[in-house]
C-alpha cells in the first residue's frame, strides 16, 4: 500500500515516503542502517532488540511508533471492530502488547480499545487469500 508520508526514503513504486518504506521488513532494516550504520535483516534486528541492543531497541521503537500512527489513521477513518496484522513482521509477539499504546495518542478523541490481532495464518495470509479468490474461469486458456 503506497500511502505517501513524504518526504521520505525512495519506494520501489517510484515515489518517496510511502508507508511501505517504513513498515516493511526491508524498511525496518533500512531505518536501522540509517541510524546505526549497521546492515542487519529484520530478523537480526528483532533478535538484537531482544538481547538488549540499544540501537535495535531504538529502531524497533521507531517502527512501532510509525505503525501506531499508520493504524491510528485507519481507525480515525474506518473505526474497525478489529485490526488484523499480516506480513512477516506481524509474527513478532512483542508488537501486540506495545502497539495499542502507540496507537492511542493519535486516535481522535484519545480513546483506543480496538483489538489488534495477528492473522490466523501468519505471514502467509495474503497468499492464502489470493489463492482463495482465484477463479479457474479466469485462468488463461492453454
PDB file of C-alpha atoms in Angstrom, residues 64-65 68-69 95-106 112 116:
ATOM      1  CA  UNK A  64       6.271   0.694  16.462  1.00  0.00           C
ATOM      2  CA  UNK A  65       5.608   4.436  16.573  1.00  0.00           C
ATOM      3  CA  UNK A  68       0.888   3.049  15.569  1.00  0.00           C
ATOM      4  CA  UNK A  69       0.461   6.293  13.641  1.00  0.00           C
ATOM      5  CA  UNK A  95       4.006  -5.954  18.869  1.00  0.00           C
ATOM      6  CA  UNK A  96       0.678  -6.915  20.356  1.00  0.00           C
ATOM      7  CA  UNK A  97       1.337  -5.649  23.884  1.00  0.00           C
ATOM      8  CA  UNK A  98       3.190  -2.474  22.861  1.00  0.00           C
ATOM      9  CA  UNK A  99       1.166  -1.312  19.864  1.00  0.00           C
ATOM     10  CA  UNK A 100      -2.109  -0.145  21.487  1.00  0.00           C
ATOM     11  CA  UNK A 101      -0.170   2.437  23.487  1.00  0.00           C
ATOM     12  CA  UNK A 102       1.419   3.694  20.268  1.00  0.00           C
ATOM     13  CA  UNK A 103      -1.952   3.987  18.511  1.00  0.00           C
ATOM     14  CA  UNK A 104      -3.965   5.673  21.287  1.00  0.00           C
ATOM     15  CA  UNK A 105      -2.266   9.111  21.270  1.00  0.00           C
ATOM     16  CA  UNK A 106      -3.098   9.526  17.576  1.00  0.00           C
ATOM     17  CA  UNK A 112      -8.472   3.305  21.755  1.00  0.00           C
ATOM     18  CA  UNK A 116      -5.098  -5.853  17.427  1.00  0.00           C
TER      19      UNK A 116
END
